[in-house]
XYZ file of C-alpha atoms in Angstrom:
690
model
C -71.592 141.470 28.174
C -72.744 145.033 28.652
C -69.363 146.337 27.580
C -67.340 145.437 24.536
C -64.403 144.814 26.847
C -62.001 144.081 24.047
C -63.060 147.018 21.865
C -59.768 148.864 22.047
C -57.693 145.779 21.245
C -60.016 144.628 18.499
C -60.109 148.030 16.818
C -56.773 147.492 15.119
C -57.949 144.216 13.591
C -61.575 144.948 12.723
C -63.026 147.505 10.367
C -64.911 150.414 11.874
C -67.992 149.379 9.979
C -67.992 146.115 11.937
C -67.381 147.867 15.229
C -70.148 150.360 14.629
C -72.533 147.568 13.678
C -75.504 147.600 11.374
C -77.026 150.491 13.331
C -74.513 152.932 11.846
C -75.352 154.422 8.477
C -72.468 156.875 8.164
C -69.216 156.034 6.452
C -66.250 155.862 8.804
C -62.568 155.947 7.958
C -59.654 153.690 8.728
C -59.439 151.600 11.897
C -56.099 153.210 12.709
C -54.031 156.108 11.424
C -50.275 156.413 11.683
C -49.248 160.049 11.582
C -46.243 161.053 9.496
C -42.952 161.144 11.352
C -42.033 164.524 9.874
C -43.915 167.722 10.680
C -46.292 168.820 7.870
C -44.758 172.168 6.925
C -47.807 173.111 4.831
C -49.651 173.734 8.106
C -48.297 177.318 8.146
C -47.005 179.678 5.468
C -43.657 180.333 7.139
C -41.550 179.530 10.194
C -38.935 181.152 12.394
C -36.943 177.899 12.424
C -36.534 174.676 10.497
C -39.944 173.057 10.935
C -38.692 169.621 9.886
C -35.961 169.455 12.522
C -36.592 166.792 15.152
C -34.515 168.329 17.938
C -36.889 171.268 18.400
C -40.559 172.052 17.918
C -41.680 174.145 14.927
C -41.989 177.893 15.521
C -44.540 179.089 12.943
C -45.116 182.711 12.048
C -48.628 183.541 13.302
C -50.434 186.818 12.581
C -52.593 188.843 14.966
C -55.948 189.205 13.212
C -56.713 192.586 14.792
C -53.372 194.269 14.046
C -52.235 192.331 10.992
C -48.788 192.024 12.552
C -46.958 188.729 13.188
C -46.347 187.710 16.765
C -42.603 187.829 17.507
C -40.543 184.705 18.063
C -39.735 186.057 21.538
C -43.321 185.308 22.595
C -42.913 181.528 22.242
C -39.137 181.029 22.228
C -38.706 178.036 24.592
C -35.232 179.229 25.604
C -36.363 182.698 26.726
C -39.782 182.457 28.360
C -41.046 185.843 29.682
C -41.211 186.272 33.448
C -44.181 188.661 33.417
C -46.311 190.451 30.861
C -45.204 194.092 30.931
C -47.056 195.279 27.810
C -50.736 195.060 28.672
C -52.463 197.684 30.830
C -53.388 196.933 34.432
C -56.927 197.899 35.402
C -57.640 199.122 38.932
C -60.857 200.460 40.453
C -60.928 204.165 41.372
C -59.617 205.124 44.808
C -58.432 208.379 46.420
C -54.826 207.536 47.314
C -52.000 206.621 44.936
C -49.502 203.986 46.116
C -46.920 206.685 46.857
C -49.123 208.026 49.653
C -50.547 204.717 50.874
C -47.454 203.003 52.281
C -48.533 203.497 55.930
C -51.949 202.011 55.118
C -50.324 198.972 53.534
C -48.129 198.352 56.547
C -51.034 198.862 58.929
C -53.207 196.426 56.943
C -50.389 193.882 56.871
C -49.881 194.128 60.640
C -53.607 193.808 61.345
C -54.017 190.729 59.163
C -50.964 189.034 60.677
C -52.330 189.780 64.147
C -55.788 188.477 63.227
C -54.266 185.259 61.900
C -52.163 184.699 65.012
C -53.594 181.620 66.803
C -52.603 183.163 70.138
C -54.934 186.071 69.452
C -58.029 184.725 71.212
C -61.580 185.965 71.411
C -62.914 185.038 67.988
C -65.718 182.745 69.136
C -66.511 179.148 68.290
C -66.016 179.631 64.544
C -62.730 181.421 65.088
C -60.971 180.476 61.866
C -63.817 181.691 59.679
C -64.206 184.859 61.728
C -60.482 185.550 61.409
C -60.599 185.069 57.655
C -63.569 187.397 57.203
C -61.962 190.017 59.435
C -58.780 189.829 57.379
C -60.772 190.335 54.192
C -62.426 193.416 55.685
C -59.016 194.915 56.387
C -57.903 194.197 52.811
C -61.149 195.670 51.450
C -60.552 198.898 53.377
C -57.170 199.195 51.681
C -58.709 198.453 48.255
C -61.217 201.278 48.717
C -58.565 203.709 49.937
C -55.765 202.799 47.516
C -56.630 200.023 45.080
C -53.203 200.127 43.405
C -51.614 199.238 46.752
C -53.430 195.897 46.975
C -50.742 194.027 44.982
C -48.103 195.195 47.476
C -50.163 193.865 50.386
C -50.898 190.613 48.549
C -47.211 189.974 47.855
C -46.190 190.755 51.441
C -48.826 188.388 52.837
C -47.898 185.711 50.314
C -44.264 185.875 51.388
C -45.059 186.017 55.107
C -47.402 183.023 55.044
C -45.214 181.174 52.495
C -48.134 180.744 50.112
C -45.866 180.626 47.070
C -42.214 180.878 46.075
C -43.170 183.268 43.255
C -45.307 185.788 45.124
C -44.385 188.871 43.078
C -44.844 187.062 39.779
C -48.225 185.665 40.833
C -49.868 188.380 42.950
C -47.947 191.491 41.960
C -49.112 194.414 39.856
C -48.210 192.570 36.646
C -50.264 189.488 37.521
C -53.318 188.946 39.740
C -52.839 192.047 41.895
C -55.298 194.210 39.986
C -57.880 191.404 39.926
C -57.694 191.084 43.703
C -58.096 194.853 44.045
C -61.290 194.842 41.983
C -62.824 191.893 43.798
C -62.008 193.234 47.255
C -63.470 196.616 46.356
C -66.728 195.164 45.024
C -67.415 192.017 47.081
C -69.392 191.722 50.317
C -66.381 190.288 52.123
C -68.116 190.186 55.510
C -71.016 188.103 54.216
C -71.835 185.451 51.625
C -69.096 186.550 49.207
C -66.454 186.488 51.927
C -67.489 183.068 53.198
C -67.086 181.652 49.698
C -63.728 183.387 49.230
C -62.436 181.956 52.499
C -63.730 178.508 51.607
C -62.192 178.387 48.147
C -59.052 180.530 48.167
C -57.697 180.427 51.718
C -55.603 177.479 52.878
C -57.545 175.046 55.019
C -60.935 176.448 53.916
C -61.551 178.225 57.251
C -65.188 178.951 56.390
C -67.693 176.230 55.615
C -69.146 176.446 52.120
C -72.403 178.410 52.407
C -75.508 176.607 51.123
C -76.964 177.622 47.759
C -79.097 180.740 47.877
C -82.879 180.255 47.632
C -83.814 180.163 43.954
C -87.043 181.937 43.009
C -87.980 181.158 39.402
C -91.233 183.152 39.495
C -91.461 185.204 36.325
C -88.111 183.971 35.076
C -89.458 182.206 32.005
C -91.440 184.122 29.416
C -93.880 181.253 28.944
C -94.865 178.120 30.857
C -93.538 174.787 29.649
C -95.855 173.348 26.981
C -98.020 170.463 28.113
C -96.871 168.345 25.159
C -93.153 168.968 25.681
C -91.787 165.801 24.117
C -88.800 165.165 21.877
C -89.538 164.648 18.190
C -89.424 161.171 16.641
C -86.213 160.090 14.889
C -86.037 160.908 11.184
C -83.647 158.155 10.109
C -81.232 160.677 8.593
C -77.698 160.705 10.015
C -74.956 163.311 9.827
C -71.486 163.520 11.384
C -70.427 166.022 14.020
C -66.904 166.211 15.413
C -66.286 167.097 19.078
C -62.812 168.197 20.150
C -61.830 169.756 23.436
C -58.947 170.929 25.595
C -56.235 171.160 22.949
C -53.834 173.089 25.224
C -51.172 173.890 22.659
C -47.772 174.504 24.250
C -45.849 176.568 21.703
C -42.992 176.784 24.249
C -42.564 173.008 24.503
C -38.863 172.045 24.481
C -37.885 168.607 23.188
C -35.675 166.835 25.709
C -36.532 169.179 28.594
C -37.501 167.795 31.997
C -40.884 166.066 31.826
C -40.701 165.175 35.530
C -40.322 168.723 36.801
C -41.033 169.724 40.373
C -43.465 172.588 39.868
C -45.557 174.305 37.234
C -45.412 173.537 33.512
C -43.077 170.675 32.583
C -41.347 170.054 29.244
C -40.028 173.592 29.459
C -36.372 174.649 29.206
C -36.791 176.864 32.298
C -38.178 174.197 34.620
C -36.271 171.255 36.079
C -36.534 168.782 38.914
C -35.078 170.370 42.051
C -33.721 167.001 43.129
C -31.675 166.792 39.933
C -31.170 170.353 38.650
C -28.171 169.479 36.481
C -29.572 166.311 34.943
C -32.784 165.588 33.035
C -34.534 162.660 34.676
C -37.284 162.208 32.095
C -36.606 163.827 28.694
C -39.664 165.296 26.972
C -40.447 163.226 23.846
C -40.982 165.043 20.567
C -44.673 164.070 20.409
C -45.492 164.791 24.053
C -45.889 162.999 27.357
C -48.323 162.402 30.221
C -47.099 165.346 32.320
C -47.159 168.056 29.660
C -49.379 169.906 27.251
C -49.475 169.474 23.492
C -46.410 170.267 21.368
C -47.028 171.264 17.771
C -45.884 167.788 16.683
C -48.687 166.017 18.571
C -51.242 168.691 17.700
C -50.683 168.310 13.971
C -50.629 164.508 14.254
C -54.094 164.637 15.844
C -55.439 167.061 13.254
C -54.152 164.838 10.439
C -55.664 161.763 12.102
C -59.162 163.184 12.554
C -60.277 163.180 8.899
C -58.490 159.878 8.232
C -60.209 157.839 10.965
C -63.606 159.541 10.974
C -64.117 159.645 7.230
C -64.285 163.457 7.410
C -67.210 165.333 5.784
C -68.510 166.685 9.099
C -71.756 168.585 9.030
C -70.085 170.799 11.623
C -67.581 170.676 14.490
C -67.913 171.748 18.111
C -64.954 172.807 20.226
C -65.594 173.003 23.968
C -62.679 175.237 24.868
C -59.136 175.477 26.224
C -56.723 176.278 23.442
C -53.921 177.593 25.664
C -51.338 175.708 27.727
C -51.334 175.503 31.530
C -48.722 178.232 32.001
C -48.118 179.694 35.438
C -49.789 183.084 35.843
C -46.583 185.075 35.398
C -45.734 183.436 32.049
C -49.146 184.142 30.539
C -49.987 187.284 28.613
C -52.669 188.770 26.448
C -50.383 188.213 23.464
C -49.961 184.497 24.223
C -53.731 184.052 24.326
C -54.134 185.887 21.010
C -51.278 183.907 19.434
C -52.741 180.539 20.424
C -56.235 181.485 19.306
C -54.961 182.621 15.916
C -52.740 179.562 15.496
C -55.220 176.857 16.416
C -58.299 178.280 14.736
C -56.315 178.554 11.500
C -55.318 174.895 11.885
C -58.896 173.841 12.618
C -60.015 175.613 9.449
C -57.306 173.903 7.390
C -57.693 170.332 8.680
C -61.239 169.779 9.932
C -63.287 169.888 6.758
C -65.914 172.006 5.117
C -68.496 172.486 7.865
C -68.458 175.366 10.355
C -66.896 175.116 13.795
C -68.738 176.397 16.866
C -66.556 177.187 19.864
C -66.882 178.037 23.532
C -64.304 179.882 25.618
C -62.288 177.728 28.017
C -60.910 178.907 31.334
C -57.395 178.884 29.861
C -58.506 181.009 26.903
C -58.316 184.181 28.953
C -55.760 186.426 30.626
C -55.548 186.452 33.559
C -56.291 182.718 33.443
C -59.951 181.904 34.167
C -60.841 185.562 34.725
C -63.849 187.180 33.076
C -65.637 190.073 34.741
C -69.384 190.810 34.669
C -70.197 193.813 32.509
C -71.991 195.431 35.441
C -68.737 195.728 37.402
C -67.893 199.085 35.836
C -71.168 200.581 37.048
C -70.745 199.067 40.496
C -67.272 200.544 40.991
C -67.825 203.716 38.976
C -65.261 203.126 36.240
C -66.436 202.185 32.750
C -63.274 200.426 31.580
C -63.752 197.763 34.255
C -66.701 196.531 32.187
C -64.645 196.236 28.996
C -61.310 194.978 30.348
C -61.726 191.588 28.632
C -63.211 192.924 25.396
C -59.887 192.465 23.591
C -60.435 188.711 23.839
C -64.055 188.731 22.725
C -63.095 190.996 19.805
C -60.256 188.671 18.783
C -62.352 185.515 18.922
C -65.289 187.052 17.090
C -62.961 188.301 14.349
C -61.330 184.870 13.943
C -64.629 182.987 13.836
C -66.117 185.434 11.336
C -62.987 185.401 9.149
C -63.200 181.611 8.950
C -66.855 181.873 7.800
C -68.080 179.954 10.831
C -70.385 182.727 12.050
C -71.980 185.767 10.421
C -71.144 189.390 11.145
C -74.330 189.693 13.224
C -73.378 186.687 15.340
C -69.832 188.025 15.681
C -71.263 191.278 17.042
C -73.285 189.241 19.524
C -70.132 187.399 20.650
C -68.337 190.700 21.217
C -71.180 191.874 23.449
C -71.880 188.606 25.325
C -68.550 187.530 26.847
C -67.551 185.680 23.672
C -70.778 183.654 23.720
C -73.275 183.580 20.888
C -76.261 181.825 19.343
C -76.586 180.563 15.772
C -79.950 179.569 14.299
C -78.827 177.158 11.603
C -81.024 176.746 8.487
C -81.449 173.030 9.274
C -83.475 173.772 12.425
C -80.740 173.514 15.064
C -79.872 176.435 17.322
C -76.306 176.365 18.670
C -76.004 178.245 21.972
C -72.532 178.772 23.411
C -71.793 180.141 26.859
C -68.755 181.438 28.696
C -68.525 179.110 31.684
C -65.798 181.211 33.301
C -68.852 182.950 34.709
C -69.656 179.915 36.856
C -66.116 178.551 37.312
C -64.954 178.620 40.923
C -61.406 179.730 40.010
C -62.657 183.022 38.525
C -62.149 185.636 41.249
C -64.774 187.904 39.685
C -67.470 185.308 40.424
C -67.055 186.124 44.124
C -68.887 189.430 43.710
C -72.661 189.482 44.357
C -72.668 185.716 44.850
C -76.155 185.589 46.335
C -77.372 186.316 42.808
C -77.469 183.283 40.565
C -76.690 185.193 37.371
C -74.911 188.502 38.052
C -73.310 188.429 34.594
C -76.564 187.898 32.689
C -75.060 184.899 30.879
C -77.801 182.496 31.937
C -80.516 185.002 31.097
C -79.024 184.950 27.594
C -79.202 181.144 27.468
C -82.812 181.086 28.664
C -83.856 183.727 26.147
C -82.212 181.835 23.304
C -83.909 178.606 24.337
C -87.236 180.416 24.415
C -86.550 181.715 20.906
C -85.787 178.150 19.818
C -89.031 176.897 21.366
C -91.032 179.632 19.651
C -89.431 178.795 16.298
C -89.874 175.031 16.670
C -86.097 174.455 16.754
C -83.945 171.996 18.658
C -80.946 173.369 20.553
C -77.433 172.323 21.491
C -75.774 174.063 24.435
C -71.977 174.243 24.276
C -69.745 175.268 27.195
C -66.403 174.417 28.737
C -66.550 173.913 32.517
C -69.124 171.229 33.271
C -72.091 172.249 35.396
C -72.017 169.276 37.749
C -70.289 165.818 37.866
C -68.639 165.844 41.326
C -69.312 169.559 41.926
C -65.624 170.385 42.312
C -65.300 172.824 39.404
C -68.410 175.021 39.142
C -70.176 177.239 41.660
C -73.454 176.353 43.332
C -75.835 179.187 42.514
C -75.336 179.637 38.761
C -75.307 175.914 38.009
C -78.418 175.472 40.144
C -80.115 178.060 37.929
C -78.754 176.430 34.771
C -80.235 173.119 35.901
C -83.694 174.699 36.151
C -83.294 176.243 32.690
C -82.382 172.860 31.214
C -85.374 171.279 32.958
C -87.742 173.924 31.561
C -86.620 173.410 27.953
C -86.071 169.639 27.952
C -86.582 167.324 26.201
C -88.483 169.141 23.442
C -85.927 171.910 22.807
C -82.608 170.824 24.339
C -81.308 167.962 22.224
C -77.864 167.766 23.845
C -75.347 169.612 26.019
C -71.573 169.491 25.606
C -68.694 170.312 27.970
C -64.952 169.704 28.273
C -62.512 170.925 30.940
C -61.862 167.702 32.862
C -59.793 166.209 30.000
C -61.727 162.992 30.629
C -64.490 161.014 28.927
C -67.562 161.498 31.128
C -71.279 162.327 31.054
C -73.879 163.812 33.375
C -77.658 163.537 33.393
C -80.255 166.229 34.151
C -83.611 165.239 35.648
C -86.977 166.903 36.096
C -87.735 168.635 39.399
C -84.090 169.035 40.426
C -83.526 165.275 40.526
C -85.824 164.779 43.503
C -86.677 161.463 41.851
C -83.800 160.473 39.579
C -85.262 157.808 37.306
C -85.479 156.819 33.666
C -88.898 158.487 33.531
C -87.619 161.813 34.893
C -84.350 161.921 32.939
C -84.570 165.057 30.803
C -81.200 165.865 29.213
C -77.626 164.638 29.056
C -74.292 166.443 28.839
C -71.448 164.792 26.939
C -68.048 165.638 28.431
C -65.349 165.210 25.808
C -61.904 163.642 26.081
C -58.995 166.029 25.553
C -56.313 166.383 22.930
C -53.819 167.153 25.700
C -52.456 164.170 27.655
C -52.123 166.281 30.795
C -52.277 164.640 33.289
C -51.624 160.862 32.910
C -54.147 160.559 30.075
C -54.040 159.509 26.470
C -54.937 162.003 23.750
C -58.344 161.600 22.120
C -61.373 162.994 20.312
C -64.941 161.990 19.460
C -67.372 162.003 16.550
C -71.155 161.810 16.873
C -73.741 160.310 14.589
C -76.576 162.814 14.794
C -80.140 162.672 13.565
C -80.209 165.260 10.779
C -83.697 166.497 11.725
C -84.045 166.059 15.495
C -80.328 166.567 16.290
C -80.395 163.865 18.935
C -77.201 161.841 19.360
C -77.695 158.399 17.809
C -74.201 157.072 18.406
C -70.677 158.195 19.193
C -67.199 157.004 18.261
C -64.062 157.779 20.234
C -60.407 157.530 19.169
C -57.162 157.829 21.126
C -53.407 157.595 20.787
C -51.246 155.789 23.334
C -48.943 158.381 24.884
C -46.793 155.724 26.540
C -45.471 154.815 23.060
C -44.176 158.316 22.279
C -40.617 157.982 23.677
C -39.902 155.220 21.142
C -40.716 157.607 18.292
C -37.909 160.041 19.070
C -34.990 158.459 17.253
C -36.683 157.955 13.874
C -38.744 159.934 11.373
C -40.594 157.159 9.560
C -43.764 157.342 11.671
C -45.505 159.473 14.252
C -48.218 158.576 16.772
C -50.795 155.920 15.913
C -54.444 156.774 16.514
C -56.756 153.867 17.388
C -60.506 153.411 17.471
C -61.325 153.078 21.171
C -65.033 152.325 21.426
C -68.546 152.736 20.093
C -70.876 154.208 22.712
C -74.049 152.324 21.830
C -72.274 148.965 21.762
C -70.046 149.603 24.753
C -72.832 150.618 27.126
C -76.097 149.376 25.621
C -75.835 145.636 25.020
C -78.058 144.708 27.962
C -80.486 147.602 27.533
C -83.721 147.078 25.620
C -83.601 150.032 23.275
C -84.718 150.438 19.646
C -81.836 150.553 17.177
C -83.088 153.858 15.793
C -83.743 155.518 19.165
C -81.321 158.218 20.352
C -78.827 157.918 23.180
C -80.828 160.376 25.235
C -81.063 160.971 28.975
C -83.401 158.006 29.485
C -80.923 155.679 27.778
C -78.046 157.025 29.867
C -80.003 156.592 33.083
C -80.571 152.958 32.159
C -76.820 152.666 31.643
C -76.326 153.842 35.228
C -78.871 151.265 36.369
C -76.746 148.600 34.682
C -73.755 149.971 36.579
C -75.695 149.528 39.827
C -76.638 145.954 38.967
C -73.159 145.033 37.708
C -70.624 147.185 39.615
C -67.659 145.585 37.829
C -68.795 147.346 34.660
C -67.822 150.719 36.123
C -64.197 149.653 35.687
C -64.647 149.615 31.903
C -66.172 153.083 32.089
C -63.112 154.152 34.093
C -60.822 152.775 31.391
C -62.577 154.900 28.801
C -62.636 157.860 31.200
C -58.826 158.048 30.931
C -58.841 157.207 27.201
C -57.336 153.763 27.891
C -54.312 155.260 29.633
C -51.999 152.787 31.337
C -51.866 155.227 34.269
C -55.598 155.360 35.046
C -56.452 153.918 38.480
C -58.971 151.142 38.944
C -62.493 151.701 40.219
C -63.388 148.435 41.918
C -64.409 149.409 45.443
C -68.075 149.795 46.357
C -67.350 153.383 47.415
C -65.837 154.305 44.052
C -68.625 152.653 42.066
C -71.368 154.389 44.049
C -69.608 157.749 43.819
C -69.212 157.605 40.048
C -72.847 156.654 39.504
C -73.799 159.585 41.713
C -71.592 161.935 39.633
C -73.210 160.699 36.422
C -76.593 161.714 37.817
C -75.443 165.164 38.963
C -75.954 168.023 36.538
C -75.278 170.861 38.982
C -72.658 171.711 41.573
C -75.051 171.359 44.554
C -76.040 167.871 43.400
C -72.448 166.845 42.695
C -71.335 167.936 46.148
C -73.857 165.537 47.690
C -71.873 162.619 46.265
C -68.926 160.979 48.009
C -65.869 162.966 46.972
C -62.495 161.753 45.791
C -63.356 159.619 42.757
C -64.204 162.262 40.162
C -60.944 162.100 38.206
C -58.578 159.387 36.972
C -55.607 161.764 36.838
């Protein structure tokens, strides 16, 4: 068989050495690991509560690295969750009128937009819904230019009128997204390309069709032409271990026994119930977590204890592809919660994940407001310098944490502070690690809807290209690490920047780019990049592959998992990969005892699971050519896509089947799509198993 169909079941009975086969030359750990049933109090120096109690989650004392002060218990107290962040400053673009003088303008703008949206208001032409949306944006922009601080008032009034949310003030008010909307409206071309994208993505019903990608002119973009002999180096035979973790999503406000089947927002919270049973908990939140919630400390520490036990530890280094913070609603987030989670988890990574450095990328939840990061040029565009530095607190915090843990040097930390939290490390072994802040191509980031005809208004991709050129000049290989994937089904990233990224990968593959890594989806996936924008997607044109990691969080309907790579110590190609998971459906049975915690199982070996029917040398890497041949096997044997789907959800009992011809074809198409424009060409609706 192509797949080791019984790999997950056999893992408990067979040694990992047998599962990995003779091809593996690294020492692995135990086939399974049973976490302790009691929380490991040595994880933190002190606690606000009894960390060994089983009726509540631990509340550790965590220190802010920039101030040296501990975060207060009130920040994470599950019984008193803040309604809005009132401490951090709100940043608005300059405008002539304060809110006290702009009330008539707000009411006029509100009346105009309501009138424009009225279906009885005729005369908008054949594309009436799009025209109405763009006209409404122009009215809102006029208000933003006249009185930017009045935009939140308008946003809340419109939200209430159109019943967009039941928490309009908390979500769009001055203490939440109101100031972000004001900046974007003031700077964006709302009547043109920017506005069409805004209406397509953020307005109910997508009244405007998604505009096509802008023409991409690469003339003069690269400092040098691609070398004629641009081939990947031959394998060296040396193997090292690299750990890949992603999407931890720690929920420090998790409440044991709270409603796990809540109606809206973040479940397993004391402040959120099921509206159909407000006085009774329908599904109590287990101590170690559940399918509908983020990671409590109990599950997080179980995973961190399991990683060295099952992998054999001794990683050369670790990569983390983002998302430390829980999926809180906008009004419950704050700058302090982001800083707390960053400080907490990076200290735990340092303590539990071994001697090698950890290289991290920012996730869309590792920011406040969630997913928001502004281009540095915004301050110049709107004439107010602090608009360019409004997210610097986060870059400063992350750089300080990474440097304090001896993962990056002071020079690299300075680079991270200046480059949206992204950086490049030229390791002494010949590998260049390049991280990027993918908020700058994520479609949920409002700031990306400014100057959208440009493929790289932030300069982030110019940074990546320059670093790859430096790697080429130095004879180095490179790994690119980000959070939001650049392609798959095209539902997460934006067209223009990922189109440009695709061309950058093509230019520097396969001789420089050894591998690319993403997270974000919480699922086990991959995507292939081809030469010439995939005009002929074949084994011969396959140039690079992106590995999309499973998540620690079980949200939503997934098991919790992580991966370790066997990497050629000279070429830095991936030679094999091993994935582990824990079965979340077993967690409720662990509540009424303290003898054991979650059990982590070996799930599968990538080379064995996907490569049995592929003629491929045992020492050759699992590169883009190999992965394309895997997709060819999927085409020849469609039933094999079901096994891929099982692994996609980390063997979750809740993952749907993929047995229809439509599903099989769609998933193969996603696997061959490394950019948003390519992913959008695939049949939609099969990208996720959640």
